[in-house]
Coordinates of C-alpha atoms in Angstrom, one line a residue:
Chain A
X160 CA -41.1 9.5 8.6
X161 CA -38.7 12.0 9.3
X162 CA -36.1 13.4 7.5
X163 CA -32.5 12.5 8.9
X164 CA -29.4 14.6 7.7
X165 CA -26.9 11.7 6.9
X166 CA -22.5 12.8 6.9
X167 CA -20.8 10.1 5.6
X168 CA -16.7 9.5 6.0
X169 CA -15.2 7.3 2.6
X170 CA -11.8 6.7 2.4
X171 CA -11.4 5.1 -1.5
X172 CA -8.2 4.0 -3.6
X173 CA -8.9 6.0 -6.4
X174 CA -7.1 3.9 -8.8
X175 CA -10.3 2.3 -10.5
X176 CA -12.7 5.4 -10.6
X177 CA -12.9 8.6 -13.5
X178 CA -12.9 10.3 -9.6
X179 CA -15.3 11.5 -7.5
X180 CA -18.2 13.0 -9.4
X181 CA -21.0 11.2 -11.2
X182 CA -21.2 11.3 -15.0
X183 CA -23.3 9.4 -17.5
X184 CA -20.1 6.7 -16.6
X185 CA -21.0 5.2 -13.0
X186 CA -17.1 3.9 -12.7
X187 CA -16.9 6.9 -10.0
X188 CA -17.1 7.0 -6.4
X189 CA -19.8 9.1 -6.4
X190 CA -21.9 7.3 -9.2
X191 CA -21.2 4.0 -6.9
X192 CA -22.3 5.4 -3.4
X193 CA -25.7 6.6 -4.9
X194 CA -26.5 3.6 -6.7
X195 CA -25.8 1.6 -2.9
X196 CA -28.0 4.2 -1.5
X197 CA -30.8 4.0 -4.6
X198 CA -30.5 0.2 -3.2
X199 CA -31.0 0.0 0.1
X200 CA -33.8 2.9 0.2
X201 CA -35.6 2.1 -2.7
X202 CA -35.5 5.4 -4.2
X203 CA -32.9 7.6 -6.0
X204 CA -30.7 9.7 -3.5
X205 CA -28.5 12.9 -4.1
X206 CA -24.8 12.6 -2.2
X207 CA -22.7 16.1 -1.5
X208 CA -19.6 15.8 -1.6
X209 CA -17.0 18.2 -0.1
X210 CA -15.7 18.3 -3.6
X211 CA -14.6 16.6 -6.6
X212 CA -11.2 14.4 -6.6
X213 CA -9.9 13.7 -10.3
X214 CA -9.7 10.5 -12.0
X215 CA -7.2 8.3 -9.9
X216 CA -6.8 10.6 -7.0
X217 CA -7.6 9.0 -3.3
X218 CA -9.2 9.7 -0.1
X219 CA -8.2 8.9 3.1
X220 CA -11.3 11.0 4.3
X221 CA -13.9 12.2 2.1
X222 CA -17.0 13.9 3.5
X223 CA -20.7 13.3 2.1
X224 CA -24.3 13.5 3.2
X225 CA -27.1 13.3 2.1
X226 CA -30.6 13.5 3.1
X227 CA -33.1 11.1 3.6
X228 CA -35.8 8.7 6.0
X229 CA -33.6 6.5 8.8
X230 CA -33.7 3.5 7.1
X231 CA -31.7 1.0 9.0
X232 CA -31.9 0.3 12.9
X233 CA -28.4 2.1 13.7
X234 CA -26.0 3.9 12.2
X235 CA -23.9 1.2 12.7
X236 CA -26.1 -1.3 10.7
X237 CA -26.3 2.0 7.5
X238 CA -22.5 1.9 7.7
X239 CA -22.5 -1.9 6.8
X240 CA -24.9 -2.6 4.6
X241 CA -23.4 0.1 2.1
X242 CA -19.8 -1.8 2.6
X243 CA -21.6 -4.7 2.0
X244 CA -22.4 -3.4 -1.5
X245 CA -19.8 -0.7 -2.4
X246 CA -16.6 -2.2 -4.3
X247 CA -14.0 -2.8 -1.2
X248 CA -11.7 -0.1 -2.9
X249 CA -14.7 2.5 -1.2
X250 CA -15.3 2.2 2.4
X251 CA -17.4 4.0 4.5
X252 CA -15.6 4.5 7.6
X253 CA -17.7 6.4 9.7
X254 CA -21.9 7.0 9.5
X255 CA -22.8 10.3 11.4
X256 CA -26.4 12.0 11.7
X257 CA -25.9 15.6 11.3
X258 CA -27.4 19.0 12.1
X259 CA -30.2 19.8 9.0
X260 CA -28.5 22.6 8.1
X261 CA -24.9 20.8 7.4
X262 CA -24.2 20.4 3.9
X263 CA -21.0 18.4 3.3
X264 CA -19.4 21.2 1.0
X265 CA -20.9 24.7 1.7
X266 CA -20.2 23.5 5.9
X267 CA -16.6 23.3 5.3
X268 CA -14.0 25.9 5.9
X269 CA -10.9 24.2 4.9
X270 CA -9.1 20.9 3.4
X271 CA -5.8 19.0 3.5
X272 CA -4.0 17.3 1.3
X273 CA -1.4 15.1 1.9
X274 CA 0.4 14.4 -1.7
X275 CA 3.3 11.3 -1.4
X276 CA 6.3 11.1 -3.2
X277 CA 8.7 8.0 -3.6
X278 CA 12.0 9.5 -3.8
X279 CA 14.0 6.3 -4.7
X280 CA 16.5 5.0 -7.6
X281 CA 13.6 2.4 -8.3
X282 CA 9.7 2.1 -7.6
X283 CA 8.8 0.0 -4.9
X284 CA 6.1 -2.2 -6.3
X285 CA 4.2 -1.6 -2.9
X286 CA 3.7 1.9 -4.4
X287 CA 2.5 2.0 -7.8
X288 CA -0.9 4.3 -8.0
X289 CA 0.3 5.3 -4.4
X290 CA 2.6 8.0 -4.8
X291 CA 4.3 9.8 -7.1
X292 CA 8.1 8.0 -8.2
X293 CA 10.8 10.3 -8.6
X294 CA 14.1 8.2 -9.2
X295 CA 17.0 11.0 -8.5
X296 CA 17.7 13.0 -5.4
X297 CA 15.5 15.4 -4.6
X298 CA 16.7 18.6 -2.7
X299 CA 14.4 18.3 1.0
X300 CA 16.2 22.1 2.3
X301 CA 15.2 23.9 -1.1
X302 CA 11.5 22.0 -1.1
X303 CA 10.8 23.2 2.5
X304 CA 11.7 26.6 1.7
X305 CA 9.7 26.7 -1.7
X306 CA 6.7 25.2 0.1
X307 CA 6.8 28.3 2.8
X308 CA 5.9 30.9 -0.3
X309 CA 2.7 29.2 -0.9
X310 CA 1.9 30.5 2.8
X311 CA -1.0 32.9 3.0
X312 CA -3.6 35.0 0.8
X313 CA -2.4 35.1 -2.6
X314 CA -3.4 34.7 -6.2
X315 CA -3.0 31.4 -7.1
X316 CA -3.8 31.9 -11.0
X317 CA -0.3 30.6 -12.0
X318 CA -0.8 27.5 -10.3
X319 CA -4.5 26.1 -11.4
X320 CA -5.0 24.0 -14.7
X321 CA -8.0 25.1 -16.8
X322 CA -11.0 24.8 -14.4
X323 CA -13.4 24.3 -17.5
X324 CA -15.5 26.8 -15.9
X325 CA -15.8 30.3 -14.9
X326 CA -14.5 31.5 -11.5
X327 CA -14.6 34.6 -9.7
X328 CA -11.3 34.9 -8.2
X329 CA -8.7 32.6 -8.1
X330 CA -7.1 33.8 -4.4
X331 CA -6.8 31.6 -2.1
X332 CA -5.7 31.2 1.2
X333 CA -3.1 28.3 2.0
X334 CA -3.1 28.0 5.8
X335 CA -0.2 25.1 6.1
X336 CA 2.6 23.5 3.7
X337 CA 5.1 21.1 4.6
X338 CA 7.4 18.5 3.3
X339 CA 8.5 15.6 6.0
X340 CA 10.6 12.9 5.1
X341 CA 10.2 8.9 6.2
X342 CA 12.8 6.9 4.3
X343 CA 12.7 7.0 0.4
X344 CA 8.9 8.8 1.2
X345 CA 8.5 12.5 0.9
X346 CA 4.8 13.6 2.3
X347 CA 3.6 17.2 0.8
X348 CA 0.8 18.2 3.1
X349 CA -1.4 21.3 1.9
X350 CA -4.0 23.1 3.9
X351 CA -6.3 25.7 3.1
X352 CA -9.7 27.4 2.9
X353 CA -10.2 26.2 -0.6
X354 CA -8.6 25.2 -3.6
X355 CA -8.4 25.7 -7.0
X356 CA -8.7 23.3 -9.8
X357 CA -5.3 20.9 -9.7
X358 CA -4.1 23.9 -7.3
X359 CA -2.1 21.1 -5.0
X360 CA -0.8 19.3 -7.9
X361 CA 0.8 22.0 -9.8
X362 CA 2.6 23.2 -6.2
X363 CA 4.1 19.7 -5.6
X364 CA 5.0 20.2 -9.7
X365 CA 7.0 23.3 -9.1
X366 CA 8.5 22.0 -5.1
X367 CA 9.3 19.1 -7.1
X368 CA 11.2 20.7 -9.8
X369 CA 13.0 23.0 -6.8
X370 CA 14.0 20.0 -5.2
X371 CA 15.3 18.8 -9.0
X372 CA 17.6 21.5 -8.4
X373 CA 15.6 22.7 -12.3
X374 CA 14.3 25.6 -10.3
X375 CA 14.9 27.7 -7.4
X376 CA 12.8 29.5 -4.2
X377 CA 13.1 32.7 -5.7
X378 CA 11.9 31.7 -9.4
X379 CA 9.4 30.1 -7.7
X380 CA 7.9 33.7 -5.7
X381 CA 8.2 35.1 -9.5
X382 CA 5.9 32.0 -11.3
X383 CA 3.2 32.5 -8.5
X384 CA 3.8 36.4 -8.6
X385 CA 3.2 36.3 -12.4
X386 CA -0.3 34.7 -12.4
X387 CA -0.2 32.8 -15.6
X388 CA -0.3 29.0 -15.5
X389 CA 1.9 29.2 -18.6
X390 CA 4.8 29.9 -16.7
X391 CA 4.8 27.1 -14.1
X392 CA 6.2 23.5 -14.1
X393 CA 4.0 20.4 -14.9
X394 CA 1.2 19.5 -12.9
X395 CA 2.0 16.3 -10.5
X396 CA 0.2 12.9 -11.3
X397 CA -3.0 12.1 -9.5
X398 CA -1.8 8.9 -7.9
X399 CA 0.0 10.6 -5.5
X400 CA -2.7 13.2 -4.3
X401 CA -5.3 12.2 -1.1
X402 CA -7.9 14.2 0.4
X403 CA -6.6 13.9 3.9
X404 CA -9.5 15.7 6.1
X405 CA -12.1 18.5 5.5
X406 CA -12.4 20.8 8.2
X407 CA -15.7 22.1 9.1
X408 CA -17.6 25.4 10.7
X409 CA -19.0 25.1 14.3
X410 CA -23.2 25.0 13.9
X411 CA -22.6 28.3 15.4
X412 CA -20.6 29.3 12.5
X413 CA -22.8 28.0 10.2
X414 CA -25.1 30.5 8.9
X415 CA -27.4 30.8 5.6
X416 CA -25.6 33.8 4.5
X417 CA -22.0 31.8 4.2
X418 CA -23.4 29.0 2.3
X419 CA -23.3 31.3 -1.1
X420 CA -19.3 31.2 0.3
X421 CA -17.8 28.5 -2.3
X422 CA -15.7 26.2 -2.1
X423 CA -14.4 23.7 -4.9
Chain B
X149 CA 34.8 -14.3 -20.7
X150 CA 34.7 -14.7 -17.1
X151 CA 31.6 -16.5 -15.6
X152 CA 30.5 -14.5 -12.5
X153 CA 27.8 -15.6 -10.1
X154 CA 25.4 -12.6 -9.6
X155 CA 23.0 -12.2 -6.6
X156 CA 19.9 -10.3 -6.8
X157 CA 17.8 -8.8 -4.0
X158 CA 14.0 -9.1 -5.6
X159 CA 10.7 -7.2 -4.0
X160 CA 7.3 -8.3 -5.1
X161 CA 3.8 -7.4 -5.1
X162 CA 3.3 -11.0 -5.4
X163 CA -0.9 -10.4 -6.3
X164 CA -0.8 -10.7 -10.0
X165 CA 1.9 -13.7 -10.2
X166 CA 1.1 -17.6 -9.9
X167 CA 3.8 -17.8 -6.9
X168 CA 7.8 -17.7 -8.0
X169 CA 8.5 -20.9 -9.2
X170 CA 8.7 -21.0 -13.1
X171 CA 5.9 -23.5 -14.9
X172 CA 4.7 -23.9 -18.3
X173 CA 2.5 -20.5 -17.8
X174 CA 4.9 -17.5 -17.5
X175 CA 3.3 -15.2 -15.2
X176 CA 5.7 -16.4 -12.2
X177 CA 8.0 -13.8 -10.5
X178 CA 11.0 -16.7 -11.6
X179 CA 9.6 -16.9 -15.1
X180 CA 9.6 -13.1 -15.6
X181 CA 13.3 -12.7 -13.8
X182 CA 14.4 -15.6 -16.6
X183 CA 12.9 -14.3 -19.5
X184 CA 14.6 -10.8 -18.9
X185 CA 17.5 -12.4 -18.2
X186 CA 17.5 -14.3 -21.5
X187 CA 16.6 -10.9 -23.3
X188 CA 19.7 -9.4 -21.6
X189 CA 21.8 -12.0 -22.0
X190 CA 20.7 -13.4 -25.5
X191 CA 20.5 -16.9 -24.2
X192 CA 18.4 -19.0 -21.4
X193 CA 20.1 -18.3 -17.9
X194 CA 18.8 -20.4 -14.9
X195 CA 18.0 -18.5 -11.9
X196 CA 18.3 -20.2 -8.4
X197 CA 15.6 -18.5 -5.8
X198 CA 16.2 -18.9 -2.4
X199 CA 12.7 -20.5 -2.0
X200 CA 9.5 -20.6 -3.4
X201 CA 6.6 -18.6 -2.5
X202 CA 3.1 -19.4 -3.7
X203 CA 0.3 -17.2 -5.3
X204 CA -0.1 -14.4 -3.9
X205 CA 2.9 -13.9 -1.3
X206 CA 4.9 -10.8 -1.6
X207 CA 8.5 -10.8 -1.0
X208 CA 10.6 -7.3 0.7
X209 CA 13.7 -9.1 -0.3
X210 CA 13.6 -12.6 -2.0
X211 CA 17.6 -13.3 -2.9
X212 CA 18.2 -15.3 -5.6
X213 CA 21.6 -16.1 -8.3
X214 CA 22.7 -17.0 -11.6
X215 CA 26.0 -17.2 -13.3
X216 CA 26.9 -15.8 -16.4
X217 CA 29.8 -13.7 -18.1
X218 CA 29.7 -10.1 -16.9
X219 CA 27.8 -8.3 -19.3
X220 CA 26.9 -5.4 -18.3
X221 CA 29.9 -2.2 -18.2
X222 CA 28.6 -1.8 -13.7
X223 CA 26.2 -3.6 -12.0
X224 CA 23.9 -0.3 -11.8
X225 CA 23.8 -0.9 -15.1
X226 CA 22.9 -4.4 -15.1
X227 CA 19.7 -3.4 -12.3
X228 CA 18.2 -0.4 -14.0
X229 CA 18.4 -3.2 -17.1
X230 CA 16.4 -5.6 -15.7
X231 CA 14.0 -3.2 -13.9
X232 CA 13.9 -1.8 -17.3
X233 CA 11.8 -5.0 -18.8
X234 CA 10.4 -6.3 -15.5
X235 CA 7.0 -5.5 -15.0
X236 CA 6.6 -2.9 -12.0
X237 CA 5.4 -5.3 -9.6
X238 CA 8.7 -6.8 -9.7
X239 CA 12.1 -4.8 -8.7
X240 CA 15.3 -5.9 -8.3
X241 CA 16.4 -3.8 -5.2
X242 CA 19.9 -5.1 -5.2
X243 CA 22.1 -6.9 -7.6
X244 CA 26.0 -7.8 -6.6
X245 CA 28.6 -10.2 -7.3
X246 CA 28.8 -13.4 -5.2
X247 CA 31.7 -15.7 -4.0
X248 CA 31.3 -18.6 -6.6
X249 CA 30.1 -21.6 -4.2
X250 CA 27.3 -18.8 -3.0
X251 CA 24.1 -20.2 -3.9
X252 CA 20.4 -18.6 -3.1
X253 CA 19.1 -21.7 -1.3
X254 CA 22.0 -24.0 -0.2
X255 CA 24.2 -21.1 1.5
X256 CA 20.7 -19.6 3.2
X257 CA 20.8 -20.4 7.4
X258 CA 17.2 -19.1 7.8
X259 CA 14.8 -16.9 6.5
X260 CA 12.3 -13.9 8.4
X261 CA 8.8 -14.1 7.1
X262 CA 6.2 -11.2 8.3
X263 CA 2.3 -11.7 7.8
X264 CA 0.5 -8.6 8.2
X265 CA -3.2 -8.8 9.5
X266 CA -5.4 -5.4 9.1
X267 CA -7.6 -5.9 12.7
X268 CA -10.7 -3.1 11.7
X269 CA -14.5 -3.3 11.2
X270 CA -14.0 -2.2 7.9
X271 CA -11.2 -3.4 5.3
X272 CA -8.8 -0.3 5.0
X273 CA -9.4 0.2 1.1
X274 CA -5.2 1.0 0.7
X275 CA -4.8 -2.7 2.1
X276 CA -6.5 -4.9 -0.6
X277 CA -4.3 -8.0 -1.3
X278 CA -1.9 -6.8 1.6
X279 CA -3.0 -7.7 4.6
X280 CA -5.5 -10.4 5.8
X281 CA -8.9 -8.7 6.8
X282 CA -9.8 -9.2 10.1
X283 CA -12.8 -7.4 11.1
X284 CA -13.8 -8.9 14.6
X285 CA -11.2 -7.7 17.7
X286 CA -8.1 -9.5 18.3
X287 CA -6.9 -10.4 21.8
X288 CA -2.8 -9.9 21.4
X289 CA -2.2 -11.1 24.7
X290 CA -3.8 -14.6 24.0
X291 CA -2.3 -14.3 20.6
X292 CA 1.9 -13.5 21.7
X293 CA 1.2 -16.3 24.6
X294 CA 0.4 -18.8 21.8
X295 CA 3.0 -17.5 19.5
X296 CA 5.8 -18.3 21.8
X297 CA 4.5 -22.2 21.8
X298 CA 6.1 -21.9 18.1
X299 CA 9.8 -21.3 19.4
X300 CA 12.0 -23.9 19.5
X301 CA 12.6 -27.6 17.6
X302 CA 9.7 -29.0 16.8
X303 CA 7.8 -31.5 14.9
X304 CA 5.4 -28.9 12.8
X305 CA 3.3 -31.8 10.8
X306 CA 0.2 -29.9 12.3
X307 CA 1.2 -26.9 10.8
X308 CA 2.3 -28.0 6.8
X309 CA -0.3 -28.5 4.3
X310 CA 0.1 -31.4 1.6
X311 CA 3.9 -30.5 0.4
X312 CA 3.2 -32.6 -3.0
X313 CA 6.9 -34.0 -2.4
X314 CA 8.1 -36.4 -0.2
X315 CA 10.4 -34.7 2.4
X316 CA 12.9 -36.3 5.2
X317 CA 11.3 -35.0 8.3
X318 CA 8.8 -32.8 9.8
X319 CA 11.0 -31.0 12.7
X320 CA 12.1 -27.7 11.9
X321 CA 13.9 -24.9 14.4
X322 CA 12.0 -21.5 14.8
X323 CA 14.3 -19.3 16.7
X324 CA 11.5 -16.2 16.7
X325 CA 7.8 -15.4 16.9
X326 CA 6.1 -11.8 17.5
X327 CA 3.8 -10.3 17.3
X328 CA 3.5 -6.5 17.2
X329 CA 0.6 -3.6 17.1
X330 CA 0.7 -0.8 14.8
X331 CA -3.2 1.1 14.9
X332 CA -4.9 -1.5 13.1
X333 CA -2.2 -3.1 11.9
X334 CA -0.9 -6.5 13.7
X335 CA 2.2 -7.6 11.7
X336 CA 3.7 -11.8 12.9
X337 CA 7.3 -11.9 12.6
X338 CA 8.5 -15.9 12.5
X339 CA 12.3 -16.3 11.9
X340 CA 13.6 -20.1 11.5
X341 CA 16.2 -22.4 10.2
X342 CA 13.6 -23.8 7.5
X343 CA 10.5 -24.0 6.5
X344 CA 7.6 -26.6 5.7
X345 CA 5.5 -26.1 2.7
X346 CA 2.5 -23.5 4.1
X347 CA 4.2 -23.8 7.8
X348 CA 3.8 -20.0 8.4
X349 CA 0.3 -19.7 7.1
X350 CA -0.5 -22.5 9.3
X351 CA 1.0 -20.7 12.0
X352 CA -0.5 -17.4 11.6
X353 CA -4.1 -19.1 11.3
X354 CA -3.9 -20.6 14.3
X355 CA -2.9 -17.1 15.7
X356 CA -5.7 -15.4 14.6
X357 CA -8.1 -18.2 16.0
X358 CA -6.5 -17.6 19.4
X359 CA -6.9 -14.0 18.8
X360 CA -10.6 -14.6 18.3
X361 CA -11.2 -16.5 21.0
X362 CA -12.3 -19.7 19.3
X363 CA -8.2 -21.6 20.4
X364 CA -6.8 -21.4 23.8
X365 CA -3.1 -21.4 23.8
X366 CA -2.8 -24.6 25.8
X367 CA -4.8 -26.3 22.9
X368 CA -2.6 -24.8 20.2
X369 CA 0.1 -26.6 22.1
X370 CA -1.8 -29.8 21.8
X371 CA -2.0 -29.3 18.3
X372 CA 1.6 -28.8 18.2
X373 CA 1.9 -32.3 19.9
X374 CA -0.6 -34.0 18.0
X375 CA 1.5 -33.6 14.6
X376 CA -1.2 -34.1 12.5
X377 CA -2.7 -31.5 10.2
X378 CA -6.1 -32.7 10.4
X379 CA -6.4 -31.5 13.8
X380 CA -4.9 -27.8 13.0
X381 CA -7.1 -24.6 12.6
X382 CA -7.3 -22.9 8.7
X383 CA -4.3 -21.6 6.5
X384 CA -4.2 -17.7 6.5
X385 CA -4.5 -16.7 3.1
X386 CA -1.5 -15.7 0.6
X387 CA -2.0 -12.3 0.5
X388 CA -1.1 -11.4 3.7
X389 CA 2.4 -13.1 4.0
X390 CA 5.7 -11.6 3.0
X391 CA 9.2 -12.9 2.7
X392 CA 10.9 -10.6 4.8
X393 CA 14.4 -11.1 4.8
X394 CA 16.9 -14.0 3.9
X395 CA 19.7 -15.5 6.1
X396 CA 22.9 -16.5 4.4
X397 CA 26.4 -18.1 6.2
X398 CA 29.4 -16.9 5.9
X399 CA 32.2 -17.8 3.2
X400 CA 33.9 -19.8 6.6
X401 CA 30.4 -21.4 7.0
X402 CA 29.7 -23.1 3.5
X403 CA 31.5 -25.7 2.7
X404 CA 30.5 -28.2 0.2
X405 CA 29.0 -30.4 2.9
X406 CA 26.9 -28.3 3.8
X407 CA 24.7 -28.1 0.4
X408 CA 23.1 -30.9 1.3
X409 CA 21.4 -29.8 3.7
X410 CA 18.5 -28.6 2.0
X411 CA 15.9 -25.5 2.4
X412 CA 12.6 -25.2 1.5

């Protein structure tokens, strides 16, 4: 029987889950999509994901895949009968076969993240694990002109948490931030070729405490210019952080040689 | 001390409460508001809602008073005290001083519910106890022709479930039905005078079985006519409905007469 190359879209509420990747506890998002899978193939199946998400963080669009026989008579018909047995807080929105050689993490060349903040004297109760409550004013003109310095190549090493694991360089390239404004929610979206660990949470920590009015734009260029995580403010919650969309390389861009190209 | 009536604007994630209506168990929106009240206040305070809503219903803006001596040095004060030892599912949004002969229900001249339906294959995982699932398509043309058989005076006895009280009359006045698309998102507006027990669940299910094809809108008006439950499609279920916004005359308008005239 033939070997299909399976991409998978989940969107998940990560409120319930020790995030994305499996452990020895199967209360993650991961662990549950490869038990549906080890049920409705019979056999035990190895999911890629485009990257972790910590505990409580969300998805609107996760990528997987995953390779194995086709199973079920469409794609349509795969796409249910793993809603059928995933909790409803993880849905598979969209069943794709893809080209053998895509791999849901070494295929991608960027991410956003979308990170929401309830800016509002109280929590609306239509937000809690949603976003990120911050009762006094925040500042919108000194966030937006924060947010612009993360912009470009540069070492990010003041603003990752420790990764737990050795990494070779930790510059990155941040393509896109912005802050927009819809009532009492503020929307942080981040995009870039890859991330470091917490990378998005500790900027909307420090464009948080600029728009606190605890720190400025320019204090801010010196905490990323002086590479130490010690100097920066707190990292933001998870609750407020989504995966929004993984970008991906063209199959013409896709070559073995850029798969040793990592991205976390 | 001077007695002074206070009115609260109240939101609610209504999915871990038995309704708002205070029983012997205490986990009712009314039951928490009273108890914090009494913690406040050092003694029991009755709180008059503007109406009930049952398991599961949410509320944007449920109004509701009490009276009791000004205890608080502003009525910030008094909010962020009650929000304080509320559970975060409930928030008091508003809280002002009220002409003494204002009263939650009596001096309320209608009320706007909104039901929100999520119309998508798949059950957005974001809308779990927020919206009624709806995975098969919806035809909103059918469904904004039947909703407009709704407006007016009439006899709704086809659309109240068992009221478990005896009530006067079955004829209500509904001054406004919609029915509007947002992506997936189909949100029923019904603005009326009063309301029976269930009425607007009843309404919305019929809705939906237009929308699927299974009611014409000529036999929803037969249903209408028929007064007569039995005859009615299903209630939509709790978690979908929201009390939206609440009515209230004017000072001019209430006059002790008019308390009689009761709301449910």
């Amino acid at each position: 029987m033939k070997i299909r190359n399976h991409k998978l879209t989940v969107s998940y509420d990560g409120t319930l889950f020790k995030g994305w990747q499996i452990q020895a506890n199967p209360a993650t998002v991961q662990g549950h999509l490869e038990r549906v899978l080890a049920r409705c193939w019979g056999e035990r199946i190895t999911l890629h994901g485009s990257g972790r998400t910590d505990s409580g963080v969300h998805a609107d669009a996760q990528i997987a895949h995953f390779k194995a026989a086709a199973k079920f008579k469409s794609l349509s018909a795969l796409q249910a009968a793993l809603n059928h047995h995933l909790p409803p807080q993880i849905r598979v929105t969209r069943a794709q076969y893809a080209d053998d050689d895509f791999h849901a993490r070494f295929s991608a060349k960027g991410k956003e993240y979308r990170y929401r903040i309830c800016n509002h004297p109280f929590q609306d109760p239509f937000e809690i694990n949603r976003s990120w409550h911050i009762p006094r004013p925040l500042n919108i003109t000194e966030m937006k002109k924060a947010a612009r310095l993360f912009v470009g190549e540069h070492d990010f090493a003041s603003f990752t948490s420790n990764p737990g694991y050795a990494r070779a360089t930790t510059v990155r390239r941040v393509t896109h931030v912005s802050v927009s404004v819809n009532g009492p929610l503020i929307t942080v979206s981040v995009r870039g070729a890859g991330f470091l660990y917490r990378m998005v949470r500790n900027i909307v920590g420090a464009l948080v405490t600029v728009g606190l009015g605890r720190l400025t734009a320019s204090e801010t260029r010196q905490i990323l210019n002086a590479k130490c995580r010690g100097v920066a403010p707190n990292t933001a919650p998870a609750h407020g952080l989504y995966l929004h969309k993984v970008f991906y390389k063209t199959a013409a861009q896709r070559t073995p040689s850029k798969q040793s190209q990592k991205l976390s």
